[in-house]
């Protein structure tokens, strides 16, 4: 498996010791934009940023911004190997989301999350409240507080835009463009490498055993299916993720099952736990994909917008080539 984009760029984007480029130090700038309809303004490049979960953190570290971070939180997967050293230098504020008091105790000048739940009252609190305290807070368009603002499908272009906006906020536009250009190149290569004219249905299985959580059509797995020219077995569900039933799954009998690998330790979280269940359950064990051992494993975090998302397309494309080559 090839290195991710972070590894490809780490040598050129970061300086030894702090994750900030020697050649391109962030410069003072004023940036105004809208994040999930809320105005966001920074008067100069943040120096004390907090990323509220791992996907946001990994985007910042890939952009070489570790030296401008005073906090991270909510680690869901092992950190990308190429970012591990930089990640270890960032203080962990909480196992999950830090509360408002814990967040403000780090004296942040910018907060970034890819999940609206980070700004719940029991977590960091609403973004407009943070703004009144002089702390601009960015939220990914994939998970706005108002569901009406969330696009009807998760597009890779939205991820590219987000990376470039974060780069602009920190005054490192060139880095953002470099990261996005590499992601675009890899995506095109992954699409070309996937099997052509493949008539196969894919079930994207996130977690759970008794009640499995599977991908509908509006999240990234739906977009991945289109890019790889396979059929999402549950494309008729207009939700990012939904509760399924094994009886309905048996009726649709997907050709391939993509297993999300989670490390949190819950029911059916890890890929191995899913495999063990599928092979032993009286209904699930009769699925064609299970009988034929047609499994493809990807990190769970790559199925939400993140620096890992193109890697998921690569991995699934390579898996399809292996199964049907």
mmCIF file of C-alpha atoms in Angstrom:
data_model
loop_
_atom_site.group_PDB
_atom_site.id
_atom_site.type_symbol
_atom_site.label_atom_id
_atom_site.label_comp_id
_atom_site.label_asym_id
_atom_site.label_seq_id
_atom_site.Cartn_x
_atom_site.Cartn_y
_atom_site.Cartn_z
ATOM 1 C CA UNK A 1 0.000 0.000 0.000
ATOM 2 C CA UNK A 2 1.414 3.345 -0.980
ATOM 3 C CA UNK A 3 2.163 6.147 1.433
ATOM 4 C CA UNK A 4 -0.528 8.754 1.903
ATOM 5 C CA UNK A 5 -0.313 12.308 0.687
ATOM 6 C CA UNK A 6 0.989 13.426 4.074
ATOM 7 C CA UNK A 7 4.083 11.282 3.648
ATOM 8 C CA UNK A 8 4.618 12.523 0.106
ATOM 9 C CA UNK A 9 4.622 16.133 1.255
ATOM 10 C CA UNK A 10 6.061 16.007 4.743
ATOM 11 C CA UNK A 11 9.668 16.594 3.719
ATOM 12 C CA UNK A 12 8.828 19.723 1.760
ATOM 13 C CA UNK A 13 6.142 21.172 4.026
ATOM 14 C CA UNK A 14 7.651 20.836 7.455
ATOM 15 C CA UNK A 15 10.766 21.880 9.242
ATOM 16 C CA UNK A 16 12.473 19.723 11.802
ATOM 17 C CA UNK A 17 10.989 20.034 15.247
ATOM 18 C CA UNK A 18 7.781 21.986 14.891
ATOM 19 C CA UNK A 19 5.915 21.200 11.691
ATOM 20 C CA UNK A 20 6.247 24.744 10.299
ATOM 21 C CA UNK A 21 7.956 25.342 6.969
ATOM 22 C CA UNK A 22 11.303 27.081 7.102
ATOM 23 C CA UNK A 23 10.795 28.551 3.647
ATOM 24 C CA UNK A 24 7.211 29.716 4.042
ATOM 25 C CA UNK A 25 6.390 31.055 7.464
ATOM 26 C CA UNK A 26 2.713 32.016 7.788
ATOM 27 C CA UNK A 27 2.228 35.713 7.308
ATOM 28 C CA UNK A 28 -0.225 38.147 8.859
ATOM 29 C CA UNK A 29 -3.438 38.360 6.902
ATOM 30 C CA UNK A 30 -7.133 39.041 7.284
ATOM 31 C CA UNK A 31 -9.437 36.302 6.024
ATOM 32 C CA UNK A 32 -13.203 36.489 5.828
ATOM 33 C CA UNK A 33 -15.357 33.580 4.741
ATOM 34 C CA UNK A 34 -18.501 31.693 5.711
ATOM 35 C CA UNK A 35 -18.427 28.334 7.423
ATOM 36 C CA UNK A 36 -21.812 26.562 7.416
ATOM 37 C CA UNK A 37 -23.445 29.988 6.878
ATOM 38 C CA UNK A 38 -21.742 31.548 9.913
ATOM 39 C CA UNK A 39 -19.353 34.432 9.156
ATOM 40 C CA UNK A 40 -15.783 33.616 10.130
ATOM 41 C CA UNK A 41 -13.031 36.188 10.313
ATOM 42 C CA UNK A 42 -9.388 35.960 11.300
ATOM 43 C CA UNK A 43 -7.297 39.097 11.406
ATOM 44 C CA UNK A 44 -3.962 37.270 11.270
ATOM 45 C CA UNK A 45 -2.716 33.721 10.925
ATOM 46 C CA UNK A 46 -3.688 31.748 14.046
ATOM 47 C CA UNK A 47 -0.872 30.743 16.380
ATOM 48 C CA UNK A 48 -2.853 28.838 19.030
ATOM 49 C CA UNK A 49 -5.219 26.607 17.094
ATOM 50 C CA UNK A 50 -7.200 23.667 18.452
ATOM 51 C CA UNK A 51 -8.435 20.831 16.234
ATOM 52 C CA UNK A 52 -11.409 19.110 17.841
ATOM 53 C CA UNK A 53 -10.980 15.655 16.337
ATOM 54 C CA UNK A 54 -8.441 13.565 14.500
ATOM 55 C CA UNK A 55 -9.492 14.242 10.917
ATOM 56 C CA UNK A 56 -9.170 17.999 11.419
ATOM 57 C CA UNK A 57 -5.852 17.484 13.191
ATOM 58 C CA UNK A 58 -4.431 15.392 10.364
ATOM 59 C CA UNK A 59 -5.378 18.004 7.783
ATOM 60 C CA UNK A 60 -3.579 20.666 9.811
ATOM 61 C CA UNK A 61 -0.501 18.491 10.299
ATOM 62 C CA UNK A 62 -0.392 17.628 6.606
ATOM 63 C CA UNK A 63 -0.342 21.362 5.933
ATOM 64 C CA UNK A 64 2.667 21.651 8.262
ATOM 65 C CA UNK A 65 0.795 23.557 10.960
ATOM 66 C CA UNK A 66 1.734 21.505 14.021
ATOM 67 C CA UNK A 67 3.780 24.340 15.482
ATOM 68 C CA UNK A 68 0.666 26.536 15.542
ATOM 69 C CA UNK A 69 -1.495 24.063 17.450
ATOM 70 C CA UNK A 70 -2.093 24.093 21.193
ATOM 71 C CA UNK A 71 -4.563 21.240 21.295
ATOM 72 C CA UNK A 72 -6.108 18.190 19.691
ATOM 73 C CA UNK A 73 -8.810 15.766 20.807
ATOM 74 C CA UNK A 74 -10.954 12.760 19.920
ATOM 75 C CA UNK A 75 -8.473 10.332 18.391
ATOM 76 C CA UNK A 76 -10.441 7.607 16.587
ATOM 77 C CA UNK A 77 -7.687 5.685 14.773
ATOM 78 C CA UNK A 78 -3.950 5.196 15.016
ATOM 79 C CA UNK A 79 -2.376 8.390 13.700
ATOM 80 C CA UNK A 80 -1.001 8.219 10.176
ATOM 81 C CA UNK A 81 2.590 6.980 10.553
ATOM 82 C CA UNK A 82 4.020 9.944 8.670
ATOM 83 C CA UNK A 83 2.272 12.350 11.076
ATOM 84 C CA UNK A 84 2.929 10.475 14.310
ATOM 85 C CA UNK A 85 5.945 12.527 15.380
ATOM 86 C CA UNK A 86 4.202 15.863 14.765
ATOM 87 C CA UNK A 87 1.009 14.606 16.418
ATOM 88 C CA UNK A 88 2.909 13.642 19.571
ATOM 89 C CA UNK A 89 3.951 17.296 20.061
ATOM 90 C CA UNK A 90 0.363 18.570 20.184
ATOM 91 C CA UNK A 91 -1.272 18.562 23.646
ATOM 92 C CA UNK A 92 -4.311 16.301 23.962
ATOM 93 C CA UNK A 93 -7.094 18.286 25.616
ATOM 94 C CA UNK A 94 -9.571 15.450 26.066
ATOM 95 C CA UNK A 95 -10.149 11.819 25.147
ATOM 96 C CA UNK A 96 -13.250 12.929 23.279
ATOM 97 C CA UNK A 97 -14.389 16.557 22.905
ATOM 98 C CA UNK A 98 -13.095 19.068 25.473
ATOM 99 C CA UNK A 99 -15.707 21.125 27.268
ATOM 100 C CA UNK A 100 -15.828 24.887 26.944
ATOM 101 C CA UNK A 101 -13.697 25.453 30.051
ATOM 102 C CA UNK A 102 -11.028 22.971 29.006
ATOM 103 C CA UNK A 103 -10.934 24.441 25.517
ATOM 104 C CA UNK A 104 -10.630 28.043 26.663
ATOM 105 C CA UNK A 105 -7.939 27.128 29.192
ATOM 106 C CA UNK A 106 -5.639 26.480 26.221
ATOM 107 C CA UNK A 107 -6.189 30.123 25.109
ATOM 108 C CA UNK A 108 -7.050 29.238 21.495
ATOM 109 C CA UNK A 109 -7.224 31.812 18.729
ATOM 110 C CA UNK A 110 -8.875 29.380 16.276
ATOM 111 C CA UNK A 111 -10.933 26.187 16.570
ATOM 112 C CA UNK A 112 -11.475 23.671 13.781
ATOM 113 C CA UNK A 113 -13.841 20.724 13.659
ATOM 114 C CA UNK A 114 -15.232 18.464 10.955
ATOM 115 C CA UNK A 115 -18.165 17.485 13.198
ATOM 116 C CA UNK A 116 -20.990 19.708 14.469
ATOM 117 C CA UNK A 117 -21.085 17.684 17.695
ATOM 118 C CA UNK A 118 -17.825 19.378 18.707
ATOM 119 C CA UNK A 119 -19.815 22.594 19.136
ATOM 120 C CA UNK A 120 -22.639 21.096 21.183
ATOM 121 C CA UNK A 121 -23.427 22.780 24.527
ATOM 122 C CA UNK A 122 -21.827 19.897 26.432
ATOM 123 C CA UNK A 123 -18.673 20.186 24.290
ATOM 124 C CA UNK A 124 -17.021 23.427 23.117
ATOM 125 C CA UNK A 125 -20.336 25.240 22.876
ATOM 126 C CA UNK A 126 -21.887 27.053 19.895
ATOM 127 C CA UNK A 127 -19.598 28.685 17.382
ATOM 128 C CA UNK A 128 -21.293 32.062 17.627
ATOM 129 C CA UNK A 129 -20.554 32.049 21.362
ATOM 130 C CA UNK A 130 -16.897 31.333 20.678
ATOM 131 C CA UNK A 131 -16.834 34.131 18.107
ATOM 132 C CA UNK A 132 -18.108 36.568 20.739
ATOM 133 C CA UNK A 133 -15.103 35.574 22.839
ATOM 134 C CA UNK A 134 -12.819 36.381 19.916
ATOM 135 C CA UNK A 135 -12.258 32.756 18.915
ATOM 136 C CA UNK A 136 -13.258 32.052 15.280
ATOM 137 C CA UNK A 137 -14.475 28.468 14.812
ATOM 138 C CA UNK A 138 -14.540 26.572 11.514
ATOM 139 C CA UNK A 139 -16.901 23.681 10.741
ATOM 140 C CA UNK A 140 -16.807 21.331 7.760
ATOM 141 C CA UNK A 141 -19.656 21.752 5.268
ATOM 142 C CA UNK A 142 -20.199 17.991 5.479
ATOM 143 C CA UNK A 143 -21.769 18.312 8.942
ATOM 144 C CA UNK A 144 -23.291 21.747 9.461
ATOM 145 C CA UNK A 145 -25.341 22.377 12.605
ATOM 146 C CA UNK A 146 -28.359 23.032 10.364
ATOM 147 C CA UNK A 147 -29.005 19.856 8.338
ATOM 148 C CA UNK A 148 -30.582 21.976 5.598
ATOM 149 C CA UNK A 149 -27.129 23.424 4.864
ATOM 150 C CA UNK A 150 -25.462 20.052 4.330
ATOM 151 C CA UNK A 151 -25.010 19.315 0.599
ATOM 152 C CA UNK A 152 -27.174 16.473 -0.768
ATOM 153 C CA UNK A 153 -24.040 14.447 -1.518
ATOM 154 C CA UNK A 154 -20.508 14.413 -0.140
ATOM 155 C CA UNK A 155 -18.193 15.527 -2.913
ATOM 156 C CA UNK A 156 -14.421 15.239 -2.981
ATOM 157 C CA UNK A 157 -14.318 18.828 -4.261
ATOM 158 C CA UNK A 158 -15.770 19.992 -0.933
ATOM 159 C CA UNK A 159 -12.846 18.351 0.859
ATOM 160 C CA UNK A 160 -10.395 20.065 -1.482
ATOM 161 C CA UNK A 161 -12.096 23.414 -0.813
ATOM 162 C CA UNK A 162 -11.876 22.843 2.934
ATOM 163 C CA UNK A 163 -8.161 22.080 2.791
ATOM 164 C CA UNK A 164 -7.565 25.215 0.742
ATOM 165 C CA UNK A 165 -9.655 27.336 3.134
ATOM 166 C CA UNK A 166 -7.712 26.117 6.163
ATOM 167 C CA UNK A 167 -4.479 26.817 4.279
ATOM 168 C CA UNK A 168 -5.728 30.324 3.453
ATOM 169 C CA UNK A 169 -6.687 30.999 7.079
ATOM 170 C CA UNK A 170 -3.131 30.136 8.140
ATOM 171 C CA UNK A 171 -1.483 32.003 5.281
ATOM 172 C CA UNK A 172 -0.051 28.871 3.655
ATOM 173 C CA UNK A 173 -2.004 28.878 0.401
ATOM 174 C CA UNK A 174 0.863 27.328 -1.560
ATOM 175 C CA UNK A 175 0.898 24.337 0.753
ATOM 176 C CA UNK A 176 -2.838 23.897 0.401
ATOM 177 C CA UNK A 177 -2.577 23.959 -3.373
ATOM 178 C CA UNK A 178 0.247 21.418 -3.276
ATOM 179 C CA UNK A 179 -1.726 19.044 -1.051
ATOM 180 C CA UNK A 180 -4.852 19.322 -3.188
ATOM 181 C CA UNK A 181 -2.922 18.865 -6.430
ATOM 182 C CA UNK A 182 -1.404 15.637 -5.110
ATOM 183 C CA UNK A 183 -4.814 14.379 -3.969
ATOM 184 C CA UNK A 184 -6.271 15.127 -7.395
ATOM 185 C CA UNK A 185 -3.448 13.258 -9.101
ATOM 186 C CA UNK A 186 -3.869 10.214 -6.898
ATOM 187 C CA UNK A 187 -7.633 10.205 -7.349
ATOM 188 C CA UNK A 188 -7.351 10.176 -11.127
ATOM 189 C CA UNK A 189 -4.812 7.367 -10.954
ATOM 190 C CA UNK A 190 -7.056 5.371 -8.617
ATOM 191 C CA UNK A 191 -9.998 5.746 -10.998
ATOM 192 C CA UNK A 192 -7.884 4.556 -13.932
ATOM 193 C CA UNK A 193 -6.560 1.596 -11.969
ATOM 194 C CA UNK A 194 -9.972 0.314 -10.872
ATOM 195 C CA UNK A 195 -11.532 -2.520 -12.907
ATOM 196 C CA UNK A 196 -13.450 -1.274 -15.939
ATOM 197 C CA UNK A 197 -17.008 -2.344 -16.752
ATOM 198 C CA UNK A 198 -17.412 -4.067 -13.391
ATOM 199 C CA UNK A 199 -21.005 -5.044 -12.626
ATOM 200 C CA UNK A 200 -20.774 -5.384 -8.846
ATOM 201 C CA UNK A 201 -22.747 -4.139 -5.864
ATOM 202 C CA UNK A 202 -20.918 -2.997 -2.736
ATOM 203 C CA UNK A 203 -22.157 -2.710 0.840
ATOM 204 C CA UNK A 204 -20.262 -0.220 3.001
ATOM 205 C CA UNK A 205 -20.428 -1.650 6.539
ATOM 206 C CA UNK A 206 -19.461 0.782 9.301
ATOM 207 C CA UNK A 207 -20.241 -0.828 12.659
ATOM 208 C CA UNK A 208 -22.633 -2.887 14.754
ATOM 209 C CA UNK A 209 -23.679 -6.522 14.487
ATOM 210 C CA UNK A 210 -27.266 -6.944 15.649
ATOM 211 C CA UNK A 211 -28.159 -3.655 13.972
ATOM 212 C CA UNK A 212 -25.510 -2.913 11.324
ATOM 213 C CA UNK A 213 -24.732 0.658 10.350
ATOM 214 C CA UNK A 214 -24.387 0.858 6.574
ATOM 215 C CA UNK A 215 -23.800 3.645 4.073
ATOM 216 C CA UNK A 216 -26.614 5.260 2.165
ATOM 217 C CA UNK A 217 -26.197 7.450 -0.880
ATOM 218 C CA UNK A 218 -25.440 10.929 0.482
ATOM 219 C CA UNK A 219 -22.088 10.344 2.197
ATOM 220 C CA UNK A 220 -18.620 9.709 0.845
ATOM 221 C CA UNK A 221 -19.191 5.967 0.247
ATOM 222 C CA UNK A 222 -21.910 6.906 -2.228
ATOM 223 C CA UNK A 223 -19.459 9.205 -3.999
ATOM 224 C CA UNK A 224 -16.747 6.543 -3.894
ATOM 225 C CA UNK A 225 -19.134 4.059 -5.523
ATOM 226 C CA UNK A 226 -19.758 6.450 -8.395
ATOM 227 C CA UNK A 227 -16.066 7.211 -8.861
ATOM 228 C CA UNK A 228 -15.179 3.505 -8.946
ATOM 229 C CA UNK A 229 -18.183 2.666 -11.142
ATOM 230 C CA UNK A 230 -19.748 0.127 -8.796
ATOM 231 C CA UNK A 231 -23.245 0.071 -7.338
ATOM 232 C CA UNK A 232 -23.869 1.032 -3.729
ATOM 233 C CA UNK A 233 -26.168 -1.757 -2.515
ATOM 234 C CA UNK A 234 -28.144 0.804 -0.500
ATOM 235 C CA UNK A 235 -28.118 3.751 -2.879
ATOM 236 C CA UNK A 236 -31.851 4.196 -2.316
ATOM 237 C CA UNK A 237 -31.243 5.402 1.266
ATOM 238 C CA UNK A 238 -30.967 9.192 1.246
ATOM 239 C CA UNK A 239 -28.767 9.385 4.333
ATOM 240 C CA UNK A 240 -25.049 9.262 4.968
ATOM 241 C CA UNK A 241 -25.376 6.305 7.361
ATOM 242 C CA UNK A 242 -28.404 4.243 8.338
ATOM 243 C CA UNK A 243 -29.413 1.260 10.437
ATOM 244 C CA UNK A 244 -29.819 -1.850 8.314
ATOM 245 C CA UNK A 245 -31.236 -5.323 8.883
ATOM 246 C CA UNK A 246 -29.607 -8.598 7.932
ATOM 247 C CA UNK A 247 -32.814 -9.804 6.337
ATOM 248 C CA UNK A 248 -32.824 -6.844 3.939
ATOM 249 C CA UNK A 249 -29.093 -7.176 3.343
ATOM 250 C CA UNK A 250 -29.626 -10.860 2.490
ATOM 251 C CA UNK A 251 -32.302 -9.861 -0.019
ATOM 252 C CA UNK A 252 -29.914 -7.475 -1.764
ATOM 253 C CA UNK A 253 -26.973 -9.886 -1.389
ATOM 254 C CA UNK A 254 -24.055 -7.498 -2.142
ATOM 255 C CA UNK A 255 -21.158 -8.802 -4.201
ATOM 256 C CA UNK A 256 -18.520 -7.061 -2.066
ATOM 257 C CA UNK A 257 -18.493 -5.786 1.521
ATOM 258 C CA UNK A 258 -16.236 -2.871 2.474
ATOM 259 C CA UNK A 259 -15.435 -3.121 6.181
ATOM 260 C CA UNK A 260 -14.689 0.021 8.160
ATOM 261 C CA UNK A 261 -11.978 -0.662 10.732
ATOM 262 C CA UNK A 262 -12.645 1.200 14.001
ATOM 263 C CA UNK A 263 -10.387 0.994 17.045
ATOM 264 C CA UNK A 264 -12.829 2.254 19.696
ATOM 265 C CA UNK A 265 -13.721 -1.302 20.794
ATOM 266 C CA UNK A 266 -17.511 -1.272 20.418
ATOM 267 C CA UNK A 267 -19.790 -3.966 19.038
ATOM 268 C CA UNK A 268 -18.700 -4.833 15.522
ATOM 269 C CA UNK A 269 -16.210 -1.964 15.371
ATOM 270 C CA UNK A 270 -13.016 -3.603 14.178
ATOM 271 C CA UNK A 271 -12.793 -5.197 10.759
ATOM 272 C CA UNK A 272 -11.902 -8.523 12.382
ATOM 273 C CA UNK A 273 -14.972 -8.358 14.652
ATOM 274 C CA UNK A 274 -17.132 -7.788 11.584
ATOM 275 C CA UNK A 275 -15.577 -10.732 9.760
ATOM 276 C CA UNK A 276 -16.053 -13.008 12.770
ATOM 277 C CA UNK A 277 -19.709 -12.036 13.014
ATOM 278 C CA UNK A 278 -20.379 -12.351 9.292
ATOM 279 C CA UNK A 279 -18.866 -15.816 9.133
ATOM 280 C CA UNK A 280 -20.817 -17.130 12.124
ATOM 281 C CA UNK A 281 -24.218 -15.467 11.936
ATOM 282 C CA UNK A 282 -26.861 -17.801 10.436
ATOM 283 C CA UNK A 283 -28.152 -15.125 8.023
ATOM 284 C CA UNK A 284 -25.027 -13.092 7.262
ATOM 285 C CA UNK A 285 -22.907 -16.183 6.640
ATOM 286 C CA UNK A 286 -25.077 -17.019 3.628
ATOM 287 C CA UNK A 287 -24.249 -13.770 1.821
ATOM 288 C CA UNK A 288 -22.374 -14.244 -1.451
ATOM 289 C CA UNK A 289 -19.658 -11.778 -0.398
ATOM 290 C CA UNK A 290 -19.090 -13.727 2.821
ATOM 291 C CA UNK A 291 -19.016 -17.120 1.139
ATOM 292 C CA UNK A 292 -16.578 -15.826 -1.479
ATOM 293 C CA UNK A 293 -14.502 -13.888 1.086
ATOM 294 C CA UNK A 294 -15.011 -10.652 -0.851
ATOM 295 C CA UNK A 295 -13.973 -8.198 1.841
ATOM 296 C CA UNK A 296 -12.092 -4.921 1.510
ATOM 297 C CA UNK A 297 -10.878 -3.209 4.703
ATOM 298 C CA UNK A 298 -10.398 0.553 5.071
ATOM 299 C CA UNK A 299 -9.834 2.777 8.135
ATOM 300 C CA UNK A 300 -13.182 4.068 9.383
ATOM 301 C CA UNK A 301 -11.966 7.673 9.429
ATOM 302 C CA UNK A 302 -11.353 7.533 5.673
ATOM 303 C CA UNK A 303 -15.096 7.127 5.060
ATOM 304 C CA UNK A 304 -15.712 10.626 6.393
ATOM 305 C CA UNK A 305 -14.072 13.638 4.739
ATOM 306 C CA UNK A 306 -10.405 13.610 5.727
ATOM 307 C CA UNK A 307 -6.879 13.598 4.373
ATOM 308 C CA UNK A 308 -7.354 9.801 4.183
ATOM 309 C CA UNK A 309 -10.366 9.812 1.863
ATOM 310 C CA UNK A 310 -8.441 9.458 -1.381
ATOM 311 C CA UNK A 311 -6.508 6.608 0.244
ATOM 312 C CA UNK A 312 -9.859 4.855 0.760
ATOM 313 C CA UNK A 313 -10.629 5.151 -2.951
ATOM 314 C CA UNK A 314 -7.192 3.733 -3.721
ATOM 315 C CA UNK A 315 -7.655 0.859 -1.287
ATOM 316 C CA UNK A 316 -11.126 -0.059 -2.507
ATOM 317 C CA UNK A 317 -10.049 0.225 -6.145
ATOM 318 C CA UNK A 318 -7.065 -2.023 -5.477
ATOM 319 C CA UNK A 319 -9.303 -4.429 -3.581
ATOM 320 C CA UNK A 320 -11.750 -4.640 -6.478
ATOM 321 C CA UNK A 321 -8.871 -5.273 -8.871
ATOM 322 C CA UNK A 322 -7.651 -8.059 -6.605
ATOM 323 C CA UNK A 323 -11.091 -9.666 -6.331
ATOM 324 C CA UNK A 324 -12.016 -9.343 -9.990
ATOM 325 C CA UNK A 325 -8.673 -9.083 -11.751
#
